[in-house]
CSV table of C-alpha atoms in Angstrom, one decimal:
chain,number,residue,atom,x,y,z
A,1,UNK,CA,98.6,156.9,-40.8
A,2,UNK,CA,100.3,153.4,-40.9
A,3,UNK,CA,103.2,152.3,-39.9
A,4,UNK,CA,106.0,150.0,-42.1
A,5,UNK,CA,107.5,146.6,-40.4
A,6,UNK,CA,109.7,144.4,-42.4
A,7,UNK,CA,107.3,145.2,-45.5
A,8,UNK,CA,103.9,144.7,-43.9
A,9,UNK,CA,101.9,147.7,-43.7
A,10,UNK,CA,100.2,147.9,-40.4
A,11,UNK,CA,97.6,150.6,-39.7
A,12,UNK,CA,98.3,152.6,-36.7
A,13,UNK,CA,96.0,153.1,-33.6
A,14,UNK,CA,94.5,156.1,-32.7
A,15,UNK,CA,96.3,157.7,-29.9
A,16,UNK,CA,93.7,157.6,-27.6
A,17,UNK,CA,92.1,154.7,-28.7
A,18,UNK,CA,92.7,151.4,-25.5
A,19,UNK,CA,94.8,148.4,-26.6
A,20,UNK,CA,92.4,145.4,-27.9
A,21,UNK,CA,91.4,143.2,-24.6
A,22,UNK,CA,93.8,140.3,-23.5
A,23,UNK,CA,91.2,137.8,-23.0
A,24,UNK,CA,87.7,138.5,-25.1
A,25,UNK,CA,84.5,135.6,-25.1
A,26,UNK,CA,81.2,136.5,-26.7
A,27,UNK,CA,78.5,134.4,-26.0
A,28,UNK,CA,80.6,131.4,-24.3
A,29,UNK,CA,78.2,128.4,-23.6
A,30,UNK,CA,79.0,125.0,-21.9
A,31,UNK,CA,77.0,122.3,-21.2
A,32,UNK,CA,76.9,119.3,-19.2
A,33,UNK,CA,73.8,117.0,-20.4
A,34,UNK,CA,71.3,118.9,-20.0
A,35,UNK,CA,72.7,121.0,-18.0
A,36,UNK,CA,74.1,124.5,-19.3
A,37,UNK,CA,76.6,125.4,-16.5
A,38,UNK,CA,77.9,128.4,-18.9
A,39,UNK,CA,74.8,130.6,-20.6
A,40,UNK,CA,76.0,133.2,-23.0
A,41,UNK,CA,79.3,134.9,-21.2
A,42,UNK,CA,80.5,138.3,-22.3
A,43,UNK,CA,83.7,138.9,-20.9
A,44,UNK,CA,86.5,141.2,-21.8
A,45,UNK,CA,89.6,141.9,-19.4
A,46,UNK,CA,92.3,144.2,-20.5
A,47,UNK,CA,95.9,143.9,-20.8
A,48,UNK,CA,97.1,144.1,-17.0
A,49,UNK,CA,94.1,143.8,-15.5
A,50,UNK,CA,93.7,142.1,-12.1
A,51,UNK,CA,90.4,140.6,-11.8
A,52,UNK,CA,89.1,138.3,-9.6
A,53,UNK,CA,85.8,136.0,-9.9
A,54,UNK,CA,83.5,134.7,-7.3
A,55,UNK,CA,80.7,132.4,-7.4
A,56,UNK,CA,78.7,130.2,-5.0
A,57,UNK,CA,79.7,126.5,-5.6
A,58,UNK,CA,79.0,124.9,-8.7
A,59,UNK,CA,78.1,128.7,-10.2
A,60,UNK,CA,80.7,127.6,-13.0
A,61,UNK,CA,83.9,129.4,-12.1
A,62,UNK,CA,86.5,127.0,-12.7
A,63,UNK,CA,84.3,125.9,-16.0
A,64,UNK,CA,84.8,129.6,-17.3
A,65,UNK,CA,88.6,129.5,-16.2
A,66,UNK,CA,89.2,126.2,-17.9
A,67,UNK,CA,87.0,127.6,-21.1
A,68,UNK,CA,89.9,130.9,-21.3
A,69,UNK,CA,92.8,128.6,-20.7
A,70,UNK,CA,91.4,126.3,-23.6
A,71,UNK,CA,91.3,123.2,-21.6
A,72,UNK,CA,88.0,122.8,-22.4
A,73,UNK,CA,87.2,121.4,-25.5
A,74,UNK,CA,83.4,120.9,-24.9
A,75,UNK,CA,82.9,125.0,-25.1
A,76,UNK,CA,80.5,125.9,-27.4
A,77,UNK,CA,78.8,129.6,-28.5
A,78,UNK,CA,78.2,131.9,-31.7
A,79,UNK,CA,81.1,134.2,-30.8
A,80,UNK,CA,84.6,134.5,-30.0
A,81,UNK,CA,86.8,133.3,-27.5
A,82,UNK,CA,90.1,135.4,-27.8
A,83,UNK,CA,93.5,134.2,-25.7
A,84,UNK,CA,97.2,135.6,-25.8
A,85,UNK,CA,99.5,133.5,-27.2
A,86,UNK,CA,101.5,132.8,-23.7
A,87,UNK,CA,99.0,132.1,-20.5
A,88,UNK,CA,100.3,130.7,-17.5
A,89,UNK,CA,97.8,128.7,-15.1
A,90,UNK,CA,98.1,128.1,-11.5
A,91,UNK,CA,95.8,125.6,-9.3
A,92,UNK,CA,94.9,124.8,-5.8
A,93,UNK,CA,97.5,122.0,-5.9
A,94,UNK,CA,100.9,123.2,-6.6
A,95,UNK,CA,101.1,120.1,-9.2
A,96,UNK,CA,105.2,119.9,-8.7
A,97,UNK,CA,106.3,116.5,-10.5
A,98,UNK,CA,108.1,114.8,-7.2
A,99,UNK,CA,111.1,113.2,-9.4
A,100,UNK,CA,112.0,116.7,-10.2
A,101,UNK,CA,113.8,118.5,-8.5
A,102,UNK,CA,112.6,122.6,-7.7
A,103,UNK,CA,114.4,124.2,-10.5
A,104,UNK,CA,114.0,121.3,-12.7
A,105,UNK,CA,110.2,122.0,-12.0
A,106,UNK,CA,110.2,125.4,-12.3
A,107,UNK,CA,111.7,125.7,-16.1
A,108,UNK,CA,109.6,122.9,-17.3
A,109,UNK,CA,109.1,123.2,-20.5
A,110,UNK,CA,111.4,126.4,-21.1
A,111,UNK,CA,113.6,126.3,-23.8
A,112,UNK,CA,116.6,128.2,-24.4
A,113,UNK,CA,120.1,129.3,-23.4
A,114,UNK,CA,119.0,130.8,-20.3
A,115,UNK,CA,116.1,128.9,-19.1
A,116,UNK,CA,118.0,127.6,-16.0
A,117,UNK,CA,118.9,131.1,-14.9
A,118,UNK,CA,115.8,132.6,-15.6
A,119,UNK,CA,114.9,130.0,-13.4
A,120,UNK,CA,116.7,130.8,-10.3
A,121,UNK,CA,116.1,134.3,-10.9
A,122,UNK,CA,112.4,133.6,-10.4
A,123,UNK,CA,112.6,131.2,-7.2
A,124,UNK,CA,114.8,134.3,-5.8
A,125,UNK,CA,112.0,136.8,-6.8
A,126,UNK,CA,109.5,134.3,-4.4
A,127,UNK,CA,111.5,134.0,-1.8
A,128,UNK,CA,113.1,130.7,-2.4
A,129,UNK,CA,117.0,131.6,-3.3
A,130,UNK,CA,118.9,128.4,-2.6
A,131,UNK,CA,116.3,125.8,-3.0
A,132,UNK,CA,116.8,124.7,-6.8
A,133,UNK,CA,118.3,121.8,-5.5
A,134,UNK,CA,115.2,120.5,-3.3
A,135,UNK,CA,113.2,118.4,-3.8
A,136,UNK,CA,109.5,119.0,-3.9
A,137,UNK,CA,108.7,117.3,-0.9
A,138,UNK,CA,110.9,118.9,1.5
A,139,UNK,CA,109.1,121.9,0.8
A,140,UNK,CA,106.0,123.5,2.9
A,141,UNK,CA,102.8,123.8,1.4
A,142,UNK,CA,103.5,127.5,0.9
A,143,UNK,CA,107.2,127.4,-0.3
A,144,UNK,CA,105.2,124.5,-2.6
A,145,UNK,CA,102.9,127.1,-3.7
A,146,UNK,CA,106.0,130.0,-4.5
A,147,UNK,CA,107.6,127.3,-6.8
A,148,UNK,CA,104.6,127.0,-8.9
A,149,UNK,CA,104.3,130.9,-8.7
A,150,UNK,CA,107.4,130.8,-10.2
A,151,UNK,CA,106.9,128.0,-12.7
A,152,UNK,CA,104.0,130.6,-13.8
A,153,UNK,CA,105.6,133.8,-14.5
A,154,UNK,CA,108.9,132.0,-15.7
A,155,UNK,CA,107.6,132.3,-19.0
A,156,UNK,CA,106.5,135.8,-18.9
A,157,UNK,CA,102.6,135.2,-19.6
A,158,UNK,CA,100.6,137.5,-20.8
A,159,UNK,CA,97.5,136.1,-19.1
A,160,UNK,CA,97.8,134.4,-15.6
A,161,UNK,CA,94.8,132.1,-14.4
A,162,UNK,CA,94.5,131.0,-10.8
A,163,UNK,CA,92.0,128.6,-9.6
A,164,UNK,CA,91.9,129.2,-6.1
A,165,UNK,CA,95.7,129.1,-5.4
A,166,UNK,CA,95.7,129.8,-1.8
A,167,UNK,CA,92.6,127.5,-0.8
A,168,UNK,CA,95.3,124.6,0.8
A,169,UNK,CA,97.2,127.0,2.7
A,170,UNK,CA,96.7,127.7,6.2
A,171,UNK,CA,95.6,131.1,7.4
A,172,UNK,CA,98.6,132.6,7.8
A,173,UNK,CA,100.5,131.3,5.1
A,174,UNK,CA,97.6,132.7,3.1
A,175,UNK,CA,98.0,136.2,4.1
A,176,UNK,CA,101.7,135.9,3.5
A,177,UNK,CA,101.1,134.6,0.0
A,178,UNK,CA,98.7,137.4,-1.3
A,179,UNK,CA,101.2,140.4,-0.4
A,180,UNK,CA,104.0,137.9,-2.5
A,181,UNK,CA,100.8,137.7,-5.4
A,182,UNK,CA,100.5,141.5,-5.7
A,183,UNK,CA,103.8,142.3,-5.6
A,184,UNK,CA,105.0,140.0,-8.3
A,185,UNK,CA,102.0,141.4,-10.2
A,186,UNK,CA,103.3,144.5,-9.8
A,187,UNK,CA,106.7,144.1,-11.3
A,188,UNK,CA,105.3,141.5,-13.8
A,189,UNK,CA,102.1,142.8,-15.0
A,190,UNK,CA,100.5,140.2,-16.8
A,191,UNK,CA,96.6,139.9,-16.8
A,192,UNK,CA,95.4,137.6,-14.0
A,193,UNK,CA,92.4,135.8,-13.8
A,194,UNK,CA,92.2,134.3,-10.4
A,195,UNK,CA,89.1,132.3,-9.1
A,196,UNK,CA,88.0,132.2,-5.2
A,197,UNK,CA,85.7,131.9,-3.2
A,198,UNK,CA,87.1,133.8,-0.7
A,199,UNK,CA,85.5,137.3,-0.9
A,200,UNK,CA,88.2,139.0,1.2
A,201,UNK,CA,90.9,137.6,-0.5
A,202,UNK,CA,88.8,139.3,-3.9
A,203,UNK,CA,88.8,142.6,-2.6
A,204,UNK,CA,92.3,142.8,-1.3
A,205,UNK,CA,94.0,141.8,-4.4
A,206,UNK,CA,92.0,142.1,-7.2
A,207,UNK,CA,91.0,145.6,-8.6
A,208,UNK,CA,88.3,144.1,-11.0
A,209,UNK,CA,85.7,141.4,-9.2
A,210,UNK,CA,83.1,139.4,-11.0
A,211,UNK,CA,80.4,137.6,-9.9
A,212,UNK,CA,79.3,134.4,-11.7
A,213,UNK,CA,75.9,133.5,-10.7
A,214,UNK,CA,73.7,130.9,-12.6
A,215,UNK,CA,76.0,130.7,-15.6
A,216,UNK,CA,76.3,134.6,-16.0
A,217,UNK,CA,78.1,137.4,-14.8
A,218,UNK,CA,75.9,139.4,-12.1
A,219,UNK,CA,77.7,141.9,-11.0
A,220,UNK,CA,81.1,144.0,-12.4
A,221,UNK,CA,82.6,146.2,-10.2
A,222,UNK,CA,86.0,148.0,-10.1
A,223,UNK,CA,87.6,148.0,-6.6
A,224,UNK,CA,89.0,151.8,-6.3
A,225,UNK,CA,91.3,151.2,-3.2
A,226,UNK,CA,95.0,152.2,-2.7
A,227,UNK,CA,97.7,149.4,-2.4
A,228,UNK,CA,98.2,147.9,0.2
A,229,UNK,CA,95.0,147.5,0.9
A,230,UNK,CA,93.5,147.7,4.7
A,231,UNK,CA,91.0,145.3,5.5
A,232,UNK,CA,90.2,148.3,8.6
A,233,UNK,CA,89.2,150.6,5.6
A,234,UNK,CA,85.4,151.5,6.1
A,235,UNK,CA,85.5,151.2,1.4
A,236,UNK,CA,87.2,148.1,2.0
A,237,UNK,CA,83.9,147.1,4.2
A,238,UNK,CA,81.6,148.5,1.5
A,239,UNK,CA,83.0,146.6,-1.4
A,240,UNK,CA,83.0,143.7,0.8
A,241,UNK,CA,79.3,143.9,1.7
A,242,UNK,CA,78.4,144.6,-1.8
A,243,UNK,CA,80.1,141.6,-2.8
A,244,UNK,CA,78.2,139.1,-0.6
A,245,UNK,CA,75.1,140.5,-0.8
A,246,UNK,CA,75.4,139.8,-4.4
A,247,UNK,CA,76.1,136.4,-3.6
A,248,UNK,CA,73.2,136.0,-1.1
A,249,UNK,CA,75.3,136.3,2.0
A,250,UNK,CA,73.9,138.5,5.5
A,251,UNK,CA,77.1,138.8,8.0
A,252,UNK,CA,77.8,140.9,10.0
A,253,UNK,CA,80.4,143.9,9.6
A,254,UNK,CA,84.1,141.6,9.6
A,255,UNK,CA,86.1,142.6,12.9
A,256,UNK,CA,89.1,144.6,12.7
A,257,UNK,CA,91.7,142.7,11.0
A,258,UNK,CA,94.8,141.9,12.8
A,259,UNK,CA,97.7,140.7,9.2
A,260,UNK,CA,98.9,138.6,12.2
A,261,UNK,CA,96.0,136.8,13.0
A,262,UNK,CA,93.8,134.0,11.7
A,263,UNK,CA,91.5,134.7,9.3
A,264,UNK,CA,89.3,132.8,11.3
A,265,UNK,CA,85.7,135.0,10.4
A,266,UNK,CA,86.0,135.3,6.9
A,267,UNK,CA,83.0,134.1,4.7
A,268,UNK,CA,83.4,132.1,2.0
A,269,UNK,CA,80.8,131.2,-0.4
């Protein structure tokens, strides 16, 4: 069967068959001198998908993050690397231009009629109704880091990387920020891609995690827990166990977690 669009003839899927990956690399390879930091990554993540990827440091997450958002030019490989056309990134640093002002920054680089009030519309879905008019500076770090939130799903991505957004953030300013994360995922929907090193963070948000370990992916798991998740969840423990023994980490159990209180025993590698 096919189906007919403005004279194009486009065959149709089968109706069981899954939509075609958002983000697809085959054999992804990227070296530094000598060095291969990358070594052969398969990697598909589906259209939606929340994954998260974890790594000890200098394992080569960001490298792989910055190799899917095609800032890296030094990629090499036999295969494929396969993008959507709209990705949105979102860093550690909130990367606000100062002489703009928060709205200003938010719909950088959106064009159109309504730019400016799909603008505001997306500072009001983080939680920052009324501050278009700010500056960046008289902002907190965590307001900071709902502007660039905003600045990322402005555009609607398909694809949404995040290199270790919340790592600046204090504790609880963190917690704060991952409910805000999942829900805008929610009602958004875009594939995300988010890098930490916090393993916690991992299970709690994502329901895909990765492990890169010597330039490959060592473990794939899928994180089968209801949302919101409970960090007092005896699964929430297992995945969280499975996960740093995978990266080479022997801690004892976490203690009951307390969303009002520091994070002040969770491991990161």
């Amino acid at each position: 069967m096919a189906t007919h669009t403005g004279g194009l003839t486009r065959a149709a899927r089968p109706p069981h068959e899954p939509p075609p990956p958002a983000v697809s690399t085959r054999r992804l390879v990227r070296r530094f001198a000598d060095r291969a930091v990358l070594k052969d990554v398969d990697l598909d993540l589906a259209p939606g998908e929340f994954t998260a990827l974890l790594g000890r440091s200098g394992s080569g997450k960001s490298t792989l993050l910055r190799a899917v958002a095609r800032l890296d030019h030094g990629v090499e490989g036999s295969g494929e690397l396969v993008v959507p056309d709209r990705v949105s990134l979102s860093f550690q640093d909130s990367r606000l231009l100062p002489w703009l002002r928060v709205l200003d920054n938010v719909v950088l680089g959106l064009t159109g009629s309504g730019a400016r009030e799909r603008g505001l519309t997306a500072l009001e879905e983080v939680g920052l109704a009324g501050r278009d008019r700010s500056w960046p500076h008289e902002l907190s770090g965590g307001e900071q880091q709902r502007a660039a939130l905003a600045r990322a799903l402005v555009h609607d991505p398909e694809l949404l990387l995040a290199d270790e957004p919340f790592g600046a953030l204090d504790a609880l300013t963190r917690i704060r920020m991952h409910g805000l994360l999942r829900e805008l995922y929610e009602r958004h929907r875009p594939a995300v891609l988010l890098v930490t090193h916090d393993v916690d963070e991992a299970v709690e948000l994502a329901d895909r995690v990765l492990v890169l370990e010597d330039g490959r992916i060592s473990l794939d798991i899928t994180v089968d827990l209801p949302t919101p998740r409970s960090r007092r969840d005896p699964r929430f423990q297992e995945y969280r166990d499975t996960l740093l023994t995978a990266l080479g980490v022997t801690t004892p159990a976490a203690p009951p977690y307390d969303s009002q209180e520091e994070k002040s025993h969770v491991p990161h590698v």
